[in-house]
Amino acid sequence: MANGSTLEPSDSLKAFGAALKVFRERALLNQEQLAERLDYSHASVASVEQGRRMPTAQFVERAEEVLEALGVLRAMVRHLGRQRGLAVWFREWAHLEETAVGLCTYECRVVPGLLQTEAYTRAVMLDVPPPPTAEQLEQRLAARRVRQELLHREPPVAFSFIVEESVLLRHTGGEEVTRELLGHLLACTELWHVELQIMPLRQPHHAGTDGPMQLLETPERQWLGYAEGQKTGQLISDREAVSVMQMRYARMRSQALSPADSGELLRRMRGAP
């Protein structure tokens, strides 16, 4: 799980957003009207204009057509820079997450970044050498907060998470941090589009022994995979390889505790409210 996503708008993203706004206003459209014509949410258009979100290729092409932008937006997008706080190997996947309709995550190392509390994130980032500077730490924490906006995106993303029980038993950051994390995980399970399953500590049959993995469904209903190691990440688009990952994930869903039983385990681990 990479540390970070988007942070403060980069100059190039802000420039693209400003240009988009100029073309929108020239067309006498407000953000909601443009969003409707592009077939994107108002929040997506606002985020691009503010320089907080990398526009997809589809977004750029639709904006070019609707706003008659003379190829300006298409030319500018080639020079857009990602923000600090996002690991190089994670950038393409994070970009795909922004428009995904479904995300599946299996983790055996840490709680997935989308489900972390800030205290837990801080503890993880400070534990792994080399230690970040104060500025780097704040960049990564802010980046994580931005990425977690995906949990509340409209239209909502269908999330499935499978997390090893051992990750929670480690008590990363200490008792107080762990208690807060468990409460936060329970709150996340109350979101109708979020499913969390715990892989029990004792499980003789486990389809995930090859390590963490993620699966993503695009708006075009294409499935992609992602696997990450030490300072490396691989986007997987080969249909056969992705199919294998889907089979493994499906098997793990049957091997993990049900969402209801997982919630009950989390409540027992947390103890009294």
Short mmCIF file of C-alpha atoms in Angstrom, two decimals:
data_model
loop_
_atom_site.label_atom_id
_atom_site.label_comp_id
_atom_site.label_asym_id
_atom_site.label_seq_id
_atom_site.Cartn_x
_atom_site.Cartn_y
_atom_site.Cartn_z
CA MET A 1 0.00 0.00 0.00
CA ALA A 2 1.70 3.16 -1.18
CA ASN A 3 1.98 6.17 1.07
CA GLY A 4 0.07 9.02 -0.41
CA SER A 5 -2.15 10.28 -3.18
CA THR A 6 -2.88 13.82 -4.26
CA LEU A 7 -1.96 16.72 -1.99
CA GLU A 8 -2.00 20.42 -2.75
CA PRO A 9 -2.70 21.23 -6.38
CA SER A 10 0.42 21.28 -8.54
CA ASP A 11 0.99 24.31 -10.77
CA SER A 12 0.23 22.33 -13.92
CA LEU A 13 -3.03 20.94 -12.55
CA LYS A 14 -4.08 24.39 -11.37
CA ALA A 15 -3.27 25.79 -14.81
CA PHE A 16 -5.37 23.11 -16.48
CA GLY A 17 -8.24 23.80 -14.08
CA ALA A 18 -8.04 27.52 -14.76
CA ALA A 19 -8.12 26.91 -18.51
CA LEU A 20 -11.13 24.61 -18.13
CA LYS A 21 -12.93 27.32 -16.16
CA VAL A 22 -12.20 29.93 -18.84
CA PHE A 23 -13.63 27.71 -21.59
CA ARG A 24 -16.63 26.84 -19.40
CA GLU A 25 -17.41 30.48 -18.71
CA ARG A 26 -16.93 31.32 -22.38
CA ALA A 27 -19.63 28.74 -23.10
CA LEU A 28 -21.88 30.42 -20.47
CA LEU A 29 -22.10 27.24 -18.40
CA ASN A 30 -21.88 26.79 -14.65
CA GLN A 31 -20.15 23.74 -13.15
CA GLU A 32 -23.35 21.76 -12.76
CA GLN A 33 -24.37 22.37 -16.38
CA LEU A 34 -20.93 21.36 -17.62
CA ALA A 35 -20.99 18.24 -15.46
CA GLU A 36 -24.32 17.23 -16.96
CA ARG A 37 -23.05 17.68 -20.52
CA LEU A 38 -19.83 15.78 -19.79
CA ASP A 39 -21.73 13.03 -17.98
CA TYR A 40 -19.57 13.51 -14.87
CA SER A 41 -20.53 14.51 -11.34
CA HIS A 42 -20.49 18.14 -10.24
CA ALA A 43 -17.85 17.19 -7.65
CA SER A 44 -15.58 15.79 -10.36
CA VAL A 45 -15.77 18.95 -12.46
CA ALA A 46 -15.18 21.14 -9.39
CA SER A 47 -12.16 19.06 -8.35
CA VAL A 48 -10.59 19.34 -11.81
CA GLU A 49 -11.16 23.10 -11.93
CA GLN A 50 -9.58 23.46 -8.48
CA GLY A 51 -6.55 21.48 -9.62
CA ARG A 52 -7.18 18.72 -7.09
CA ARG A 53 -7.93 15.90 -9.52
CA MET A 54 -6.13 14.58 -12.56
CA PRO A 55 -8.62 14.62 -15.47
CA THR A 56 -9.09 11.34 -17.27
CA ALA A 57 -8.50 11.06 -21.01
CA GLN A 58 -12.25 10.63 -21.48
CA PHE A 59 -12.93 13.79 -19.44
CA VAL A 60 -10.49 15.80 -21.58
CA GLU A 61 -11.96 14.57 -24.86
CA ARG A 62 -15.52 15.30 -23.75
CA ALA A 63 -14.52 18.76 -22.50
CA GLU A 64 -12.76 19.49 -25.80
CA GLU A 65 -15.91 18.58 -27.70
CA VAL A 66 -18.47 20.28 -25.45
CA LEU A 67 -16.47 23.48 -24.89
CA GLU A 68 -14.93 23.68 -28.38
CA ALA A 69 -11.55 24.17 -26.72
CA LEU A 70 -9.54 24.19 -29.97
CA GLY A 71 -7.23 21.43 -28.74
CA VAL A 72 -5.93 23.55 -25.85
CA LEU A 73 -7.04 21.17 -23.11
CA ARG A 74 -5.76 18.19 -25.04
CA ALA A 75 -2.36 19.84 -25.38
CA MET A 76 -2.20 20.91 -21.73
CA VAL A 77 -3.01 17.48 -20.34
CA ARG A 78 0.23 16.10 -21.76
CA HIS A 79 2.17 18.25 -19.31
CA LEU A 80 0.18 17.70 -16.15
CA GLY A 81 2.19 16.79 -13.06
CA ARG A 82 1.09 14.69 -10.13
CA GLN A 83 1.33 16.13 -6.64
CA ARG A 84 3.88 15.36 -4.00
CA GLY A 85 2.94 12.66 -1.54
CA LEU A 86 2.15 10.03 -4.15
CA ALA A 87 4.61 7.19 -4.64
CA VAL A 88 5.82 7.03 -8.24
CA TRP A 89 4.86 3.38 -8.71
CA PHE A 90 1.34 4.03 -7.35
CA ARG A 91 0.41 7.02 -9.50
CA GLU A 92 -1.30 5.24 -12.37
CA TRP A 93 -3.38 3.09 -10.04
CA ALA A 94 -4.41 6.09 -7.92
CA HIS A 95 -5.46 7.85 -11.11
CA LEU A 96 -7.63 4.87 -12.08
CA GLU A 97 -9.19 4.76 -8.61
CA GLU A 98 -10.68 8.21 -9.12
CA THR A 99 -13.18 6.95 -11.69
CA ALA A 100 -13.49 3.29 -10.69
CA VAL A 101 -16.92 1.78 -10.14
CA GLY A 102 -15.59 -1.07 -7.99
CA LEU A 103 -12.48 -1.70 -5.87
CA CYS A 104 -11.40 -4.94 -4.19
CA THR A 105 -8.46 -4.99 -1.77
CA TYR A 106 -6.73 -7.80 0.10
CA GLU A 107 -4.11 -6.78 2.69
CA CYS A 108 -1.90 -8.83 4.99
CA ARG A 109 0.60 -6.10 6.00
CA VAL A 110 -1.35 -3.05 7.14
CA VAL A 111 -4.93 -1.80 7.20
CA PRO A 112 -5.73 -0.55 3.65
CA GLY A 113 -5.02 3.15 3.26
CA LEU A 114 -8.63 3.98 2.44
CA LEU A 115 -9.70 2.64 5.86
CA GLN A 116 -6.93 4.10 8.03
CA THR A 117 -7.30 6.71 10.73
CA GLU A 118 -4.80 9.54 10.71
CA ALA A 119 -3.19 8.29 13.92
CA TYR A 120 -2.73 4.83 12.42
CA THR A 121 -1.36 6.28 9.18
CA ARG A 122 1.11 8.38 11.15
CA ALA A 123 2.27 5.35 13.15
CA VAL A 124 2.80 3.27 10.01
CA MET A 125 4.71 6.02 8.23
CA LEU A 126 6.98 6.67 11.22
CA ASP A 127 7.71 2.96 11.73
CA VAL A 128 9.13 2.22 8.27
CA PRO A 129 12.70 3.47 7.64
CA PRO A 130 13.94 5.83 6.47
CA PRO A 131 12.01 8.24 8.69
CA PRO A 132 10.26 11.03 6.78
CA THR A 133 10.93 14.68 7.47
CA ALA A 134 8.16 16.62 9.18
CA GLU A 135 7.22 18.15 5.83
CA GLN A 136 7.15 14.78 4.07
CA LEU A 137 5.00 13.31 6.82
CA GLU A 138 2.45 16.11 6.56
CA GLN A 139 2.40 15.78 2.77
CA ARG A 140 1.66 12.08 3.01
CA LEU A 141 -1.01 12.51 5.68
CA ALA A 142 -2.74 15.18 3.62
CA ALA A 143 -2.45 12.99 0.52
CA ARG A 144 -4.08 10.10 2.37
CA ARG A 145 -6.98 12.31 3.48
CA VAL A 146 -7.63 13.35 -0.11
CA ARG A 147 -7.56 9.76 -1.35
CA GLN A 148 -10.01 8.72 1.36
CA GLU A 149 -12.60 11.02 -0.20
CA LEU A 150 -13.24 8.05 -2.52
CA LEU A 151 -15.25 6.45 0.29
CA HIS A 152 -17.83 9.23 -0.02
CA ARG A 153 -17.72 9.85 -3.77
CA GLU A 154 -20.89 10.27 -5.79
CA PRO A 155 -21.75 8.05 -7.52
CA PRO A 156 -20.47 5.66 -4.86
CA VAL A 157 -17.79 3.05 -5.47
CA ALA A 158 -18.54 -0.57 -4.56
CA PHE A 159 -15.77 -1.47 -2.08
CA SER A 160 -14.71 -4.91 -0.89
CA PHE A 161 -11.90 -5.27 1.64
CA ILE A 162 -10.33 -8.42 3.06
CA VAL A 163 -7.89 -7.79 5.91
CA GLU A 164 -5.89 -10.32 7.91
CA GLU A 165 -6.80 -10.53 11.60
CA SER A 166 -3.08 -10.50 12.39
CA VAL A 167 -2.85 -6.93 11.07
CA LEU A 168 -5.27 -5.77 13.76
CA LEU A 169 -3.70 -7.90 16.50
CA ARG A 170 -0.37 -6.17 15.90
CA HIS A 171 -1.72 -3.04 17.63
CA THR A 172 0.31 -0.69 15.46
CA GLY A 173 0.71 2.62 17.25
CA GLY A 174 -0.39 1.27 20.63
CA GLU A 175 -3.67 0.59 22.41
CA GLU A 176 -5.30 3.99 21.95
CA VAL A 177 -4.53 4.12 18.23
CA THR A 178 -5.81 0.57 17.78
CA ARG A 179 -9.03 1.23 19.67
CA GLU A 180 -9.72 4.30 17.55
CA LEU A 181 -8.94 2.32 14.39
CA LEU A 182 -11.33 -0.49 15.33
CA GLY A 183 -14.11 2.03 15.95
CA HIS A 184 -13.39 3.66 12.60
CA LEU A 185 -13.49 0.31 10.79
CA LEU A 186 -16.87 -0.42 12.35
CA ALA A 187 -18.13 2.97 11.19
CA CYS A 188 -16.92 2.22 7.66
CA THR A 189 -18.84 -1.06 7.64
CA GLU A 190 -22.05 0.92 8.18
CA LEU A 191 -21.63 2.48 4.73
CA TRP A 192 -23.91 0.47 2.47
CA HIS A 193 -21.36 0.32 -0.36
CA VAL A 194 -18.44 -0.88 1.82
CA GLU A 195 -17.94 -4.55 2.65
CA LEU A 196 -15.19 -5.54 5.09
CA GLN A 197 -14.20 -9.13 5.81
CA ILE A 198 -11.59 -10.33 8.28
CA MET A 199 -9.42 -13.32 7.36
CA PRO A 200 -9.19 -15.26 10.64
CA LEU A 201 -5.83 -15.94 12.20
CA ARG A 202 -6.48 -19.66 12.02
CA GLN A 203 -7.34 -20.57 8.43
CA PRO A 204 -5.83 -23.81 7.05
CA HIS A 205 -6.94 -22.99 3.49
CA HIS A 206 -5.91 -19.59 2.17
CA ALA A 207 -5.93 -18.47 -1.48
CA GLY A 208 -4.00 -15.28 -0.78
CA THR A 209 -0.60 -16.59 0.20
CA ASP A 210 1.02 -14.88 -2.80
CA GLY A 211 0.53 -11.57 -1.00
CA PRO A 212 -1.55 -8.37 -1.13
CA MET A 213 -3.48 -7.46 -4.23
CA GLN A 214 -6.08 -5.08 -5.56
CA LEU A 215 -8.69 -5.31 -8.30
CA LEU A 216 -10.47 -2.43 -9.97
CA GLU A 217 -13.44 -2.18 -12.33
CA THR A 218 -13.42 0.80 -14.71
CA PRO A 219 -16.54 2.65 -15.91
CA GLU A 220 -16.11 0.70 -19.16
CA ARG A 221 -16.47 -2.54 -17.14
CA GLN A 222 -12.86 -3.53 -17.64
CA TRP A 223 -11.11 -5.24 -14.72
CA LEU A 224 -7.51 -4.40 -13.82
CA GLY A 225 -5.20 -5.69 -11.11
CA TYR A 226 -2.43 -4.20 -8.98
CA ALA A 227 0.31 -5.84 -6.93
CA GLU A 228 2.88 -4.07 -4.80
CA GLY A 229 6.15 -4.94 -3.08
CA GLN A 230 9.16 -3.13 -1.65
CA LYS A 231 9.31 0.20 -3.54
CA THR A 232 7.64 -1.41 -6.55
CA GLY A 233 4.15 -1.65 -7.97
CA GLN A 234 2.71 -3.36 -11.02
CA LEU A 235 -0.47 -2.51 -12.89
CA ILE A 236 -1.84 -5.72 -14.39
CA SER A 237 -4.05 -5.52 -17.48
CA ASP A 238 -3.49 -8.95 -19.06
CA ARG A 239 -6.93 -10.58 -19.06
CA GLU A 240 -5.67 -14.01 -18.09
CA ALA A 241 -3.60 -12.66 -15.19
CA VAL A 242 -6.48 -10.51 -13.96
CA SER A 243 -8.81 -13.51 -14.19
CA VAL A 244 -6.47 -15.48 -11.93
CA MET A 245 -6.49 -12.63 -9.41
CA GLN A 246 -10.30 -12.54 -9.52
CA MET A 247 -10.47 -16.28 -8.85
CA ARG A 248 -8.13 -15.93 -5.89
CA TYR A 249 -10.06 -13.00 -4.48
CA ALA A 250 -13.36 -14.83 -4.86
CA ARG A 251 -11.91 -17.82 -3.02
CA MET A 252 -10.65 -15.58 -0.22
CA ARG A 253 -14.10 -14.03 0.17
CA SER A 254 -15.45 -17.51 0.87
CA GLN A 255 -12.59 -18.28 3.29
CA ALA A 256 -12.77 -15.03 5.28
CA LEU A 257 -15.36 -14.33 7.95
CA SER A 258 -18.65 -13.01 6.64
CA PRO A 259 -19.18 -9.22 6.87
CA ALA A 260 -21.53 -9.75 9.83
CA ASP A 261 -19.11 -12.05 11.66
CA SER A 262 -16.25 -9.69 10.84
CA GLY A 263 -18.17 -6.83 12.43
CA GLU A 264 -18.79 -8.90 15.52
CA LEU A 265 -15.07 -9.73 15.76
CA LEU A 266 -14.19 -6.05 15.46
CA ARG A 267 -16.61 -5.21 18.27
CA ARG A 268 -15.08 -7.91 20.52
CA MET A 269 -11.57 -6.68 19.75
CA ARG A 270 -12.54 -3.09 20.53
CA GLY A 271 -14.31 -3.96 23.76
CA ALA A 272 -16.80 -1.68 25.47
CA PRO A 273 -17.55 1.59 23.61
#
